[in-house]
Short mmCIF file of C-alpha atoms and ligand atoms in Angstrom, two decimals:
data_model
loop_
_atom_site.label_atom_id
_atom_site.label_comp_id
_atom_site.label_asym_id
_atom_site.label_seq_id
_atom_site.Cartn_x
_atom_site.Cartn_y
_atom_site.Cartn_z
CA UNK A 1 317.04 -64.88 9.34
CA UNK A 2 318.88 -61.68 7.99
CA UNK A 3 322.52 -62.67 6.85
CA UNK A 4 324.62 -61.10 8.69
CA UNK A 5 327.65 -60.17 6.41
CA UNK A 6 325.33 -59.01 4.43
CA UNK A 7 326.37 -55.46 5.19
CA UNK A 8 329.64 -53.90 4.86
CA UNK A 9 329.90 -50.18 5.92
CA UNK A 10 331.05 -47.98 2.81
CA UNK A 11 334.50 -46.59 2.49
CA UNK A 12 332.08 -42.98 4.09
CA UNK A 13 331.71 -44.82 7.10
CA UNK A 14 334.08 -47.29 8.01
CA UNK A 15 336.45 -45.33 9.97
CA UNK A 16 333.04 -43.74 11.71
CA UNK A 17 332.72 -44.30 15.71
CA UNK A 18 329.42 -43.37 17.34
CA UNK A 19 329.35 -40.61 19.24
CA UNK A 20 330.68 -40.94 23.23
CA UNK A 21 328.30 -38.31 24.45
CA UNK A 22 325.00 -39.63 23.03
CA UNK A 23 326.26 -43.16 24.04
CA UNK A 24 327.20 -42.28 27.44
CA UNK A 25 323.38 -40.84 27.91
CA UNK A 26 322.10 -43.96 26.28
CA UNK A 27 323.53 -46.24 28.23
CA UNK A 28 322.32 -44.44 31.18
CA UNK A 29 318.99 -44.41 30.09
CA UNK A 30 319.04 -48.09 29.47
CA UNK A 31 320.25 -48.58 33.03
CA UNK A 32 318.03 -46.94 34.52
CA UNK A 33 314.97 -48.51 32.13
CA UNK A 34 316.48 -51.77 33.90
CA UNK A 35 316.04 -50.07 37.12
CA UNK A 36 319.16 -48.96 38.52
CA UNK A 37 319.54 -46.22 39.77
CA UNK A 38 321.59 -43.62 37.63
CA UNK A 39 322.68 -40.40 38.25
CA UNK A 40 323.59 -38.96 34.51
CA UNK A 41 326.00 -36.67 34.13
CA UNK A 42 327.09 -37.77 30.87
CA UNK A 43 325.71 -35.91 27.43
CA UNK A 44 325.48 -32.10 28.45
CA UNK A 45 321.88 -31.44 28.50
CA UNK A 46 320.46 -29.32 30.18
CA UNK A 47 317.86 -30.70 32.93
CA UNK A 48 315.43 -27.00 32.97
CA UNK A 49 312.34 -27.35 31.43
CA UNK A 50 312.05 -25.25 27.78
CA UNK A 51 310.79 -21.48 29.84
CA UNK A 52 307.13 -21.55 29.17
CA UNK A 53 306.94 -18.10 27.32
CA UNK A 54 309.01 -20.41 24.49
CA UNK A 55 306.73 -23.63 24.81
CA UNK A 56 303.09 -21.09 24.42
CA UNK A 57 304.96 -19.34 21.21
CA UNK A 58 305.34 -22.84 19.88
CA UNK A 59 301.38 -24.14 20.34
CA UNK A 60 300.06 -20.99 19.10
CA UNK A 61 302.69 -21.18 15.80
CA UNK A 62 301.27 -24.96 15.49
CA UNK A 63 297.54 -23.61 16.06
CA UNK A 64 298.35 -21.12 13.15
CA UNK A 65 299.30 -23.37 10.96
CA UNK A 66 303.05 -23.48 11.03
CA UNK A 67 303.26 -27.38 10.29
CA UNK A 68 304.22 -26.70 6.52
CA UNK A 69 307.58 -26.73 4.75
CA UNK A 70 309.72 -22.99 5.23
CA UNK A 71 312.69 -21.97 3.30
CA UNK A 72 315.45 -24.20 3.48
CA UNK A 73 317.88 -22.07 5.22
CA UNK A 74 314.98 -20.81 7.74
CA UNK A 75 311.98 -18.19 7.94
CA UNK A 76 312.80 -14.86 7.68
CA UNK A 77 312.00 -13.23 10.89
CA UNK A 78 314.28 -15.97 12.33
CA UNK A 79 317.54 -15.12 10.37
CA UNK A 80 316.74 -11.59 10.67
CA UNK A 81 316.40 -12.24 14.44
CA UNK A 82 319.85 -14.02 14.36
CA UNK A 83 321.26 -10.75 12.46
CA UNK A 84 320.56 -8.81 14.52
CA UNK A 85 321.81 -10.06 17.35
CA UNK A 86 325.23 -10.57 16.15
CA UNK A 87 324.94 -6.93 14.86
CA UNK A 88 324.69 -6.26 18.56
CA UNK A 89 328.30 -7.22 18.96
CA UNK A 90 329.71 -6.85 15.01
CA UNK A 91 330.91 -3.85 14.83
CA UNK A 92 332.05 -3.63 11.13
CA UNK A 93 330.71 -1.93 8.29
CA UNK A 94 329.64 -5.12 6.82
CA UNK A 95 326.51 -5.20 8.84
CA UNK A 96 324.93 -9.16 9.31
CA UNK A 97 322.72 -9.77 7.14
CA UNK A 98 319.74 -12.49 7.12
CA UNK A 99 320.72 -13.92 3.62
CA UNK A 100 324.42 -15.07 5.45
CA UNK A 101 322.36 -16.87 8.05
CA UNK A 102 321.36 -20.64 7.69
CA UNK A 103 319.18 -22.59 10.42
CA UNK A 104 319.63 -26.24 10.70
CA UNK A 105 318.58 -28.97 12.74
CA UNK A 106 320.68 -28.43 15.50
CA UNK A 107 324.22 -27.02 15.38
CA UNK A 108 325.43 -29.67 15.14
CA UNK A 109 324.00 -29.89 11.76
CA UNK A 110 325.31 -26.12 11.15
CA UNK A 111 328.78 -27.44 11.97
CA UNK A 112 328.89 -30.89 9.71
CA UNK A 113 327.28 -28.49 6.59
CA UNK A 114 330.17 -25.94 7.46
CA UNK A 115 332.79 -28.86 7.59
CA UNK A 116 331.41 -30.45 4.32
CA UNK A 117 330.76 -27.62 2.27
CA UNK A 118 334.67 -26.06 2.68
CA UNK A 119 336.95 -28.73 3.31
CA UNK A 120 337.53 -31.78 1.18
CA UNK A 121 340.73 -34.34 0.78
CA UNK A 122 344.10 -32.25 1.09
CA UNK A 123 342.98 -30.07 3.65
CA UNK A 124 344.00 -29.94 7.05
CA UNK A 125 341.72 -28.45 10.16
CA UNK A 126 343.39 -27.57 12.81
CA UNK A 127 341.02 -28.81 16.55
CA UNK A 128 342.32 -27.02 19.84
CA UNK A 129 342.37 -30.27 22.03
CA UNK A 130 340.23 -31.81 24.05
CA UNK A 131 337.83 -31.31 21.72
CA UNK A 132 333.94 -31.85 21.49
CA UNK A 133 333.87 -35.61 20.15
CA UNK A 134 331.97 -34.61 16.93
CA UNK A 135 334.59 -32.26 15.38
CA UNK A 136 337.22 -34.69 14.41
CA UNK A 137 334.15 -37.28 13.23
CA UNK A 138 332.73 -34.43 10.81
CA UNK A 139 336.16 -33.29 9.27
CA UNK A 140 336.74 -36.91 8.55
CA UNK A 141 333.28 -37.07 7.03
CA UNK A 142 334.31 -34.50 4.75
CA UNK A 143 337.55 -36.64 4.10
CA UNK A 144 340.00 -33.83 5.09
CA UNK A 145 342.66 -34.23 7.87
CA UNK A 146 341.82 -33.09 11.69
CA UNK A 147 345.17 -31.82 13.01
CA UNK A 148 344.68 -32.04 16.75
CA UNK A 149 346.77 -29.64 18.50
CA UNK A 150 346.92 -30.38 22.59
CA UNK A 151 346.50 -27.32 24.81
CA UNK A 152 348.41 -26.97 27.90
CA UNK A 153 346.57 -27.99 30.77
CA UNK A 154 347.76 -25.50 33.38
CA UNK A 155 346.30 -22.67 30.80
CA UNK A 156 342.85 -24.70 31.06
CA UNK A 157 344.13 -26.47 27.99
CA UNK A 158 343.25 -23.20 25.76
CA UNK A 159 346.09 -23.31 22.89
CA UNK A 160 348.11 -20.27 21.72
CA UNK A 161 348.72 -18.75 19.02
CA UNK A 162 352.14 -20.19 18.96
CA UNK A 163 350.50 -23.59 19.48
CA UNK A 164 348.50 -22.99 16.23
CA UNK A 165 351.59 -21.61 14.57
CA UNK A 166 353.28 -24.95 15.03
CA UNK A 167 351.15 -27.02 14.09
CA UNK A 168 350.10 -25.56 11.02
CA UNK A 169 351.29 -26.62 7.45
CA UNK A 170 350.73 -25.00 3.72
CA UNK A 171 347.51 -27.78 3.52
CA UNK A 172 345.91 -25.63 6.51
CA UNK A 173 342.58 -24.55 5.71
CA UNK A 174 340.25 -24.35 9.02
CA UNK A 175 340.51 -24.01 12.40
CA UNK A 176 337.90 -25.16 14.99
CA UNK A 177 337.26 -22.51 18.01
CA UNK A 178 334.80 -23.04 20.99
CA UNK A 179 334.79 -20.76 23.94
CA UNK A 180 333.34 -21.62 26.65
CA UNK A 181 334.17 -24.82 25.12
CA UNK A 182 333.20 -28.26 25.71
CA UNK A 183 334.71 -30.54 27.31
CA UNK A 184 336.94 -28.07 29.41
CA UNK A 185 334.20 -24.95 30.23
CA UNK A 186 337.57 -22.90 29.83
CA UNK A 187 337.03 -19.78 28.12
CA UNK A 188 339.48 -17.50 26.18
CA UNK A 189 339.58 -14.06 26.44
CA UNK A 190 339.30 -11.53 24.55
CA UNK A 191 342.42 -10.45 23.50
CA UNK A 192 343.53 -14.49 23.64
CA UNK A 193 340.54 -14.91 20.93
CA UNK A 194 341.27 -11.60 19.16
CA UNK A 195 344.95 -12.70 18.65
CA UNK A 196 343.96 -16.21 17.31
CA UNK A 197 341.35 -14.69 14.84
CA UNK A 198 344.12 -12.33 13.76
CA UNK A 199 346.54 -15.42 13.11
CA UNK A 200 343.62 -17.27 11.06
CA UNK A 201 342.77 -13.90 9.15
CA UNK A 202 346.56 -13.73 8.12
CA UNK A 203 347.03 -16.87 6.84
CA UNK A 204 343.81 -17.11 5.32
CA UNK A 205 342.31 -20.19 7.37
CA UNK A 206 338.40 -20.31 7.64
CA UNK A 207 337.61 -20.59 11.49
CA UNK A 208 334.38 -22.24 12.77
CA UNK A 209 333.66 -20.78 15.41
CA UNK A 210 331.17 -23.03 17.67
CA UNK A 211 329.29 -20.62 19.98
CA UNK A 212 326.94 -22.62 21.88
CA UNK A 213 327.77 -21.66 25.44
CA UNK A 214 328.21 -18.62 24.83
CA UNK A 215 325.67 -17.07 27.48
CA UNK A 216 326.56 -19.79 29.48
CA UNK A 217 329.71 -18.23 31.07
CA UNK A 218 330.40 -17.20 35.11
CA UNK A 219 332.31 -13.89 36.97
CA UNK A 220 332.51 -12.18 33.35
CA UNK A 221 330.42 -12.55 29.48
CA UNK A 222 332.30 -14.78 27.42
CA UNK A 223 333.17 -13.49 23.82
CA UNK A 224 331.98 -14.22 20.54
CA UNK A 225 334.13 -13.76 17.24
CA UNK A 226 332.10 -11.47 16.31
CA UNK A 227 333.16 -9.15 19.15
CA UNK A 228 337.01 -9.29 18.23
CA UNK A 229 337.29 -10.70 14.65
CA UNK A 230 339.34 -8.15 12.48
CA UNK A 231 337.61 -9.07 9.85
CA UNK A 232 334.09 -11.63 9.00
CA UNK A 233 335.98 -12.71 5.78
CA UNK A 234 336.47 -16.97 6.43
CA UNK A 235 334.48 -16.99 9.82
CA UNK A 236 331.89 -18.85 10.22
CA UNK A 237 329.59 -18.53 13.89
CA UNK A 238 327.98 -21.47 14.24
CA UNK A 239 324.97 -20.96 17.48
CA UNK A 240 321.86 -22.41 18.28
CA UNK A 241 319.50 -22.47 21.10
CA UNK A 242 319.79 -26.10 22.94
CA UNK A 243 321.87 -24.96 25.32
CA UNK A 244 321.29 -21.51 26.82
CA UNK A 245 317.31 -22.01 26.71
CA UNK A 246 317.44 -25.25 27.62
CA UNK A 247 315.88 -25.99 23.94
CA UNK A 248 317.93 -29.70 23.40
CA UNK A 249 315.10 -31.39 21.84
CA UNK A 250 314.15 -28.78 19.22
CA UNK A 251 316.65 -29.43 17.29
CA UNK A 252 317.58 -25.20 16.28
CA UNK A 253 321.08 -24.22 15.19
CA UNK A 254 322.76 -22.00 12.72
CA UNK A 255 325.82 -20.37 11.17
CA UNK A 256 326.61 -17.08 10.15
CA UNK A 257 328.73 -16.81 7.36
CA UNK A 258 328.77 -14.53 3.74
CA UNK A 259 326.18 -15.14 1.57
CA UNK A 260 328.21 -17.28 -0.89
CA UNK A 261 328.92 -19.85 2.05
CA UNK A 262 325.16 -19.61 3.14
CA UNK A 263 323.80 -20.34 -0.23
CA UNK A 264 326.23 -23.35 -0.73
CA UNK A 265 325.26 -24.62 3.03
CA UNK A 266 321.89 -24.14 1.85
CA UNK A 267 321.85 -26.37 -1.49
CA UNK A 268 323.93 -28.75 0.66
CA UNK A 269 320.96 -29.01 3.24
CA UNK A 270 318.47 -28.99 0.51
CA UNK A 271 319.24 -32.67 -0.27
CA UNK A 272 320.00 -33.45 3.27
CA UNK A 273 317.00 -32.38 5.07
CA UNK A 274 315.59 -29.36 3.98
CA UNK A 275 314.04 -26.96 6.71
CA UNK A 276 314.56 -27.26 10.37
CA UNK A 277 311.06 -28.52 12.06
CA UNK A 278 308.91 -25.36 11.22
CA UNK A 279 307.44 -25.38 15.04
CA UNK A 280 311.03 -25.92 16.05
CA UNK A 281 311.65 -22.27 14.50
CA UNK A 282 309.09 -20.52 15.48
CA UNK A 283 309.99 -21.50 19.37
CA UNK A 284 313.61 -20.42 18.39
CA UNK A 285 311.83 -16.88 17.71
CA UNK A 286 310.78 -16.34 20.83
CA UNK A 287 313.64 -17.30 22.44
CA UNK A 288 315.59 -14.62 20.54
CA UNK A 289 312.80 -11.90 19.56
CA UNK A 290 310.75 -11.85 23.67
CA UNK A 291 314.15 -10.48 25.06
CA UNK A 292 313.02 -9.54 28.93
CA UNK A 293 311.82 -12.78 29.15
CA UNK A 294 314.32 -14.64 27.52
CA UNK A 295 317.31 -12.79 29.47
CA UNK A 296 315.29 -13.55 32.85
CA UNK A 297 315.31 -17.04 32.33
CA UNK A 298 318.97 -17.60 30.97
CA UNK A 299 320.23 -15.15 33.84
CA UNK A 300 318.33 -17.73 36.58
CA UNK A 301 319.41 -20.58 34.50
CA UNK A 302 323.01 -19.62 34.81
CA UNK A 303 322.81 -18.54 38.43
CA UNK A 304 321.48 -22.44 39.30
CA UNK A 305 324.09 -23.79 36.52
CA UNK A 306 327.26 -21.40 38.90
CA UNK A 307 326.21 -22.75 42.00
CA UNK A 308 326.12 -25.96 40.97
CA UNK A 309 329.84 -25.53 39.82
CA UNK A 310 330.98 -24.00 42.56
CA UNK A 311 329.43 -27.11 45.25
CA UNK A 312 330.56 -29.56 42.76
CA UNK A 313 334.30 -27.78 42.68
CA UNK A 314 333.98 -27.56 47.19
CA UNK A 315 333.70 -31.38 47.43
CA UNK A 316 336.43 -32.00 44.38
CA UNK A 317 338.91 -30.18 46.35
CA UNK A 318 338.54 -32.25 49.69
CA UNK A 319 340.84 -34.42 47.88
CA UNK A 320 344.30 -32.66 46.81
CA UNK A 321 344.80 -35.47 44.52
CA UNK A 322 341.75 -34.43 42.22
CA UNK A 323 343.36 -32.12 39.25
CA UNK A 324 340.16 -30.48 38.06
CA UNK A 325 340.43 -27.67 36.12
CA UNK A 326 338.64 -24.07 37.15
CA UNK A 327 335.46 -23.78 34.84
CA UNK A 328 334.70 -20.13 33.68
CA UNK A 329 331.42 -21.32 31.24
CA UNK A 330 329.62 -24.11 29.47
CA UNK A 331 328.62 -26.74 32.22
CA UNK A 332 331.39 -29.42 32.78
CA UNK A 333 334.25 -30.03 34.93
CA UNK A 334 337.11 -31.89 33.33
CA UNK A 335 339.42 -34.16 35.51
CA UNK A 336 342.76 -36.26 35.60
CA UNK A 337 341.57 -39.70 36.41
CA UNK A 338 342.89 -41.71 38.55
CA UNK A 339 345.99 -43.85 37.61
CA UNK A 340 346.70 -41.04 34.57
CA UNK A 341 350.28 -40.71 33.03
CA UNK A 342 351.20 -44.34 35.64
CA UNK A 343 350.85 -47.01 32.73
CA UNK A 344 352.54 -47.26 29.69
CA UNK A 345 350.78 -44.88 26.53
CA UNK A 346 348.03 -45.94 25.21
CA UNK A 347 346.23 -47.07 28.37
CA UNK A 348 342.66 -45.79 29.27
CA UNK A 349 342.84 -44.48 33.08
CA UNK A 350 339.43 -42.43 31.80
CA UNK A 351 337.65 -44.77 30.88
CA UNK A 352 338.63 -46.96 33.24
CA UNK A 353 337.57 -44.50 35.90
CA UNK A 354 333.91 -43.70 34.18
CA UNK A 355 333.49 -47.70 33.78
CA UNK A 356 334.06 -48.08 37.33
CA UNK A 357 332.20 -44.96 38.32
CA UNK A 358 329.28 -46.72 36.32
CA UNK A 359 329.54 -50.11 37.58
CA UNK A 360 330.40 -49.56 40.96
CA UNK A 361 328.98 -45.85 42.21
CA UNK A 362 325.82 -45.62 39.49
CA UNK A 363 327.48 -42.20 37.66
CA UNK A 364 327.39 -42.13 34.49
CA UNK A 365 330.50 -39.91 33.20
CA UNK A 366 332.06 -39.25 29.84
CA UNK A 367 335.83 -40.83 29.68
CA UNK A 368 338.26 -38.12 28.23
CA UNK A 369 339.38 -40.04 25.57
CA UNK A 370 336.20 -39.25 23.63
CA UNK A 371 337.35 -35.65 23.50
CA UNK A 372 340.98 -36.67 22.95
CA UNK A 373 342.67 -36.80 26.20
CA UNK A 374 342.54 -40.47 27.61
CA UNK A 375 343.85 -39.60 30.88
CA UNK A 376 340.83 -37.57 31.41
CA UNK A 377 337.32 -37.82 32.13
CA UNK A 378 333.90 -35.18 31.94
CA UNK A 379 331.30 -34.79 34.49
CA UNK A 380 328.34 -32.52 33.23
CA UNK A 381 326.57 -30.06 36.31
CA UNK A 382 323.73 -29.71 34.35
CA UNK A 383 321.23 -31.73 36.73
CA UNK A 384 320.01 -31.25 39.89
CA UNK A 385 322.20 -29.51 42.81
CA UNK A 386 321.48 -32.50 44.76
CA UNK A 387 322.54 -35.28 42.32
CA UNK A 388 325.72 -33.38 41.50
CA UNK A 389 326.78 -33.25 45.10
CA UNK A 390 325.92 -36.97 45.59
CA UNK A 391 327.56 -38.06 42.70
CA UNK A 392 331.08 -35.42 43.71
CA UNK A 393 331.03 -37.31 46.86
CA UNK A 394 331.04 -40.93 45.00
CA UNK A 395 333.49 -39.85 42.61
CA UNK A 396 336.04 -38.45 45.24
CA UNK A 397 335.40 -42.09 47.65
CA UNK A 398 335.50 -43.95 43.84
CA UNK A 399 339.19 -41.61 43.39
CA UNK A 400 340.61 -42.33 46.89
CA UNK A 401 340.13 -46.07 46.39
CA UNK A 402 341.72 -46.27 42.21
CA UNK A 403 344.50 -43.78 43.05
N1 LIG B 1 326.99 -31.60 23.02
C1 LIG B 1 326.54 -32.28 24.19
C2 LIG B 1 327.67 -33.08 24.82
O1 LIG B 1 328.78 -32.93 24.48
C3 LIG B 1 325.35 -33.16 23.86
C4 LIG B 1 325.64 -34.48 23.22
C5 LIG B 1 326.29 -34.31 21.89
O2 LIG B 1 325.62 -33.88 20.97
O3 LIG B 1 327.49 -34.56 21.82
O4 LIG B 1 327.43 -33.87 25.67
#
């Protein structure tokens, strides 16, 4: 028998709540292990196959031996693949370079190094809200303040620079930026991101600026910072390739930042886990360096990802009731929940919706409070056309009977 009190979580952790998206899919799974059957549209994954041109560069890197340690911030060929296409949109002198280029295990490694390695206690990160659930978790890991500052949800809940103005202090050191974000799919312009990255260059905030759906994005491209940044100084683009090629499992992200921040990153990941899965990189090299095919296979991705939307969107709206916002990118819709704003603050009407979605339909949702906005909920369109439209029409009976 293992004593239970044994173990006290240390002062890094205590405040520490898992993640909602991974538990969300977890639970899911488990469900559906037990039988039931689950439609998931809970962690955004998405449900395409890695294209094959990726998955034969992979065996024939294993069958040539890549199964070694690389460098810890990456091979070569891959950062210089990563230059060069953000030198496709920088336009500055200061041309990208491979030594400001870091691959991790994920971004959402590249984002907790970038947290770690530049903020610390007394500093104060400002988080455009709702936000992905892991932002607030990693500034706290790195025992700074998140400053969550609530969009307006009529704009999409994108926040202004008069929004960022207001809520900023003299302890402000970062600022958290994701367009097409998650959990909204809004996605700001590019004069509304130019004008924020102007803000943040004058008052000398660093700005991580988490670019994962950045193909991902419907009518027009979205934009990166590095198409409207006055200046690279304090930015940090943080990318990988989960999302657009449908790469989740291989684990491949990375910043780009100046080559003081990469080496510190670097040393950081050096005693954290060294080199992303050397396989894992060499599939990420396709995916950026075999262009045609790569652009074939996010343009039909994207196509199946907007239809999806847009059926998902046609049964929402047979309900008048249903405030969903209008996605321009990434792959969620975000909702009011039924019973939101009624009760008295501090109630749930998200989660009470997703629980009862769960329990009673067999959806499996994300509750908005994981993303700061409790009234809310997420619904991911990244599975099957048919299992989105089944699961619309649950949620809108599961709505009319709650609201
Ligand atoms: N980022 C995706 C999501 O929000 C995957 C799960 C996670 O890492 O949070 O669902």
């Amino acid at each position: 028998m293992t004593d239970a009190s044994a173990f006290t979580p240390s002062a890094n952790v205590a405040q520490l709540k898992e993640s909602a998206t991974i538990a969300v899919s977890q639970r899911a799974k488990a469900l559906r292990a037990a039988g039931r059957e689950i439609i998931d549209l809970g962690a955004g994954e998405p449900d395409f196959d890695t294209p094959a041109f990726i998955k034969v560069a992979a065996q024939k890197a294993i069958d040539a031996g890549a199964t070694k340690y690389t460098a810890v911030d990456g091979i070569l060929p891959l950062r210089q693949a990563i230059a060069a296409e953000a030198n496709r949109r920088w336009q500055g002198a200061d041309k990208v370079t491979a030594a400001e280029v870091v691959v991790s295990t994920g971004s959402k490694q590249s984002l907790f190094n970038a947290c770690f390695t530049l903020f610390g206690p007394g500093d104060e990160v400002l988080v455009p809200t709702p936000a992905w659930v892991s932002y607030l978790e990693m500034v706290a890991l790195a025992r700074a303040t998140a400053v969550p500052v609530m969009g307006n949800p009529e704009r999409g809940f994108k926040v202004t620079v008069a929004m960022l103005e207001s809520a900023a202090t003299p302890r402000t050191k970062g600022l958290m930026l994701n367009s097409p974000s998650n959990p909204t799919g809004s996605v700001y312009s590019p004069e509304e991101l130019r004008a924020i990255l102007t803000l943040a260059h004058e008052r000398g905030w660093w700005v991580l600026s988490d670019e994962i759906y950045l193909r991902i994005a419907y009518g027009s491209p979205a934009s990166s910072a590095l198409d409207v940044a006055p200046s690279r100084e304090r930015l940090v683009v943080v990318n990988g390739v989960a999302k657009a090629y449908a790469m989740t499992g291989w684990r491949i992200g990375w910043t780009i930042s100046s080559p003081q921040l990469a080496a510190a990153m670097t040393a950081f990941q050096s005693h954290t886990t060294s080199n992303a899965a050397t396989v894992s990189q060499h599939a990420a090299l396709a995916a950026l360096s075999m262009r045609t095919e790569a652009d074939a296979a996010v343009t039909s991705m994207v196509a199946q990802f907007e239809a999806r939307r847009d059926a998902a969107l046609a049964i929402l709206r047979t309900e008048p009731r249903i405030h969903v916002l209008d996605p321009k990118g990434a792959f969620y819709l975000y909702l009011r929940a039924p019973g939101a704003g009624k009760s008295a603050s501090g109630s749930d009407a998200g989660g009470a919706f997703a629980t009862h979605l769960l329990e009673k339909a067999n959806v499996a949702i994300v509750p908005g409070a994981a993303f700061g906005t409790p009234d809310w909920v997420r619904v991911s369109y990244a599975a099957e056309q048919a299992q989105v439209e089944e699961a619309m029409r649950r949620l809108v009976a599961a709505f009319r009977e709650l609201a």
